[in-house]
Amino acid sequence: MRQYEPDRLTPVEVTAMRRSLRNGRAAMTRRSLLGGALAVGGAGALSACGIPAAGKSQGGVSADDHSATEKVVNFSNWPEYIDVDDSGKNHPTLDAFRKRTGITVKYTEDINDNDEFFGKIQPQLAAGQDTGRDLIVLTDWLAARMIRLGYVQKLDASNLPHAFANLSDQFRSPDWDPGRAYSYPWQGISTVIAYNKKALDGVEVKSVSDLLDNPKLKGRVGFLTEMRDSIGMTMLDMGKDPAKFTDDDYDAVIARLQKAVDKGQIRRFTGNDYTSDLSKGDFAACIAWAGDIVQLQADSPDVGYVIPDSGYMTSTDNMLVPNKARHKTNAERLMDFYYELEPAAELAAYINYVSPVAGVQPYLAKIDKSAADNPLIVPDKAMQARSHAFRSLSSKEETAYQQKFAKLTGA
């Protein structure tokens, strides 16, 4: 594998990261325990000097695998992104894995933002050092960067029979990791249109065009501060493919959204705080994350959602094994465990994100039938066929696109 110069955060990317820490997916309900001071402190350090260029890294560098003699996996994940028992102290699925395999999982909720976490581990990876982690969970665009930089190890398919067999077709071959040679999804994240039925007061919303063009919704529409979600949903509405778009396509989407901003159609761009606006009716309709809608509907009967005919955006959070991990085989066994149907169902029942595991529905139904019947958690084939992923971006594109989006949103 060729060598790469490590990426550095540009001022535009730092601004986007700060926006995500305040309002974006990093602030989502299942990921909001630590937020605040720790993450912002990390952002400040990065903005002051950028990520240090600590040299080049060999791609896919393994260490001596100590899995046979050290029965442990060091697993870093986002806060509130795994099942927890009534005591709030134990994770039933991890306990079941330990009892079956004898492998103890040292589980740490230390990923609060993708860029902040990348800044934490990148100097070690660039220097060819062990990060102290065997398994990490990163959102698809950063997973793509990690693979491009050669910072993660190629997986051993012989340790992943359930993952290979049970991975949903929807997530099987992203452009940044064809065939899932380096990663497997932890969970999927769908972006849809949400509405407050009472606030709509009879106004019909079926598409992004309705959000942008219906004068009856002026000043009562919300879009997300996450660029890929707001741009991607609008791109689909305009008949463009988020997996194949050009610079001109992107600029056309920016222009359409800018027109809606200028005429006051869009009330504001938000992160997870849209949930309050939606529940109260300040937003009649908005672009939203499906995992939030599942939780809102339990308490807010007026909240509903629409999958536009043009389709919807899907992203993934992904498990990867970083270079020099001491327990690669153990990490792969844990990855594979979560693609067995019963553990996958337990996880889905607790966190309510899109399960990437095909065949999970009947097992989930034994735990929570309403969750099993919810297409926002277990999409059927028709819904899967309407999902679209945002293509991977080069560093140059990332900077240019974030700069244009930041200008649009006033960030």
PDB file of N, CA and C in Angstrom, residues 43 90 104 130 137 184 242 268 271 286 288 304 341 364 370 382 398-399:
ATOM      1  N   ALA A  43     -11.050  20.902  20.233  1.00  0.00           N
ATOM      2  CA  ALA A  43     -11.187  21.703  19.026  1.00  0.00           C
ATOM      3  C   ALA A  43     -10.289  22.923  19.089  1.00  0.00           C
ATOM      4  N   ASN A  90     -23.642  -1.790  33.268  1.00  0.00           N
ATOM      5  CA  ASN A  90     -23.214  -2.961  32.512  1.00  0.00           C
ATOM      6  C   ASN A  90     -23.827  -2.967  31.116  1.00  0.00           C
ATOM      7  N   THR A 104     -12.431 -10.162  27.561  1.00  0.00           N
ATOM      8  CA  THR A 104     -12.985  -8.993  28.245  1.00  0.00           C
ATOM      9  C   THR A 104     -12.886  -7.777  27.342  1.00  0.00           C
ATOM     10  N   ASP A 130       1.198   2.296  18.501  1.00  0.00           N
ATOM     11  CA  ASP A 130      -0.070   1.749  18.963  1.00  0.00           C
ATOM     12  C   ASP A 130      -0.884   2.853  19.639  1.00  0.00           C
ATOM     13  N   VAL A 137     -14.961   3.307  16.353  1.00  0.00           N
ATOM     14  CA  VAL A 137     -16.160   3.528  15.547  1.00  0.00           C
ATOM     15  C   VAL A 137     -16.144   4.959  15.019  1.00  0.00           C
ATOM     16  N   TYR A 184     -16.654  -2.547   8.977  1.00  0.00           N
ATOM     17  CA  TYR A 184     -18.033  -3.022   8.990  1.00  0.00           C
ATOM     18  C   TYR A 184     -18.873  -2.004   9.750  1.00  0.00           C
ATOM     19  N   PRO A 242     -26.173  12.012  -5.311  1.00  0.00           N
ATOM     20  CA  PRO A 242     -25.125  12.363  -4.341  1.00  0.00           C
ATOM     21  C   PRO A 242     -23.880  11.486  -4.448  1.00  0.00           C
ATOM     22  N   ARG A 268     -33.997  28.314  10.156  1.00  0.00           N
ATOM     23  CA  ARG A 268     -32.588  28.248  10.541  1.00  0.00           C
ATOM     24  C   ARG A 268     -32.027  26.872  10.246  1.00  0.00           C
ATOM     25  N   GLY A 271     -28.569  21.747  14.520  1.00  0.00           N
ATOM     26  CA  GLY A 271     -28.117  20.394  14.794  1.00  0.00           C
ATOM     27  C   GLY A 271     -29.236  19.668  15.498  1.00  0.00           C
ATOM     28  N   CYS A 286     -38.996  19.723   8.761  1.00  0.00           N
ATOM     29  CA  CYS A 286     -37.543  19.918   8.729  1.00  0.00           C
ATOM     30  C   CYS A 286     -36.861  18.658   8.222  1.00  0.00           C
ATOM     31  N   ALA A 288     -34.351  15.805   9.118  1.00  0.00           N
ATOM     32  CA  ALA A 288     -34.165  15.221  10.449  1.00  0.00           C
ATOM     33  C   ALA A 288     -33.468  13.876  10.368  1.00  0.00           C
ATOM     34  N   GLY A 304     -44.300  13.152  12.875  1.00  0.00           N
ATOM     35  CA  GLY A 304     -44.281  12.098  11.870  1.00  0.00           C
ATOM     36  C   GLY A 304     -43.125  12.309  10.913  1.00  0.00           C
ATOM     37  N   LEU A 341     -27.466 -12.604  14.931  1.00  0.00           N
ATOM     38  CA  LEU A 341     -28.797 -12.002  14.930  1.00  0.00           C
ATOM     39  C   LEU A 341     -29.294 -11.615  16.318  1.00  0.00           C
ATOM     40  N   LEU A 364     -35.566  -9.093  16.683  1.00  0.00           N
ATOM     41  CA  LEU A 364     -35.927  -7.834  17.314  1.00  0.00           C
ATOM     42  C   LEU A 364     -37.386  -7.853  17.759  1.00  0.00           C
ATOM     43  N   SER A 370     -42.683  -3.186  18.134  1.00  0.00           N
ATOM     44  CA  SER A 370     -42.832  -1.882  17.474  1.00  0.00           C
ATOM     45  C   SER A 370     -41.533  -1.459  16.798  1.00  0.00           C
ATOM     46  N   ALA A 382     -37.881  -2.167  -0.144  1.00  0.00           N
ATOM     47  CA  ALA A 382     -38.309  -0.998  -0.918  1.00  0.00           C
ATOM     48  C   ALA A 382     -37.675   0.273  -0.375  1.00  0.00           C
ATOM     49  N   GLU A 398     -13.440  18.705   0.084  1.00  0.00           N
ATOM     50  CA  GLU A 398     -13.964  18.885   1.434  1.00  0.00           C
ATOM     51  C   GLU A 398     -13.835  20.343   1.869  1.00  0.00           C
ATOM     52  N   THR A 399     -12.669  20.916   1.633  1.00  0.00           N
ATOM     53  CA  THR A 399     -12.440  22.307   2.025  1.00  0.00           C
ATOM     54  C   THR A 399     -13.352  23.262   1.252  1.00  0.00           C
TER      55      THR A 399
END
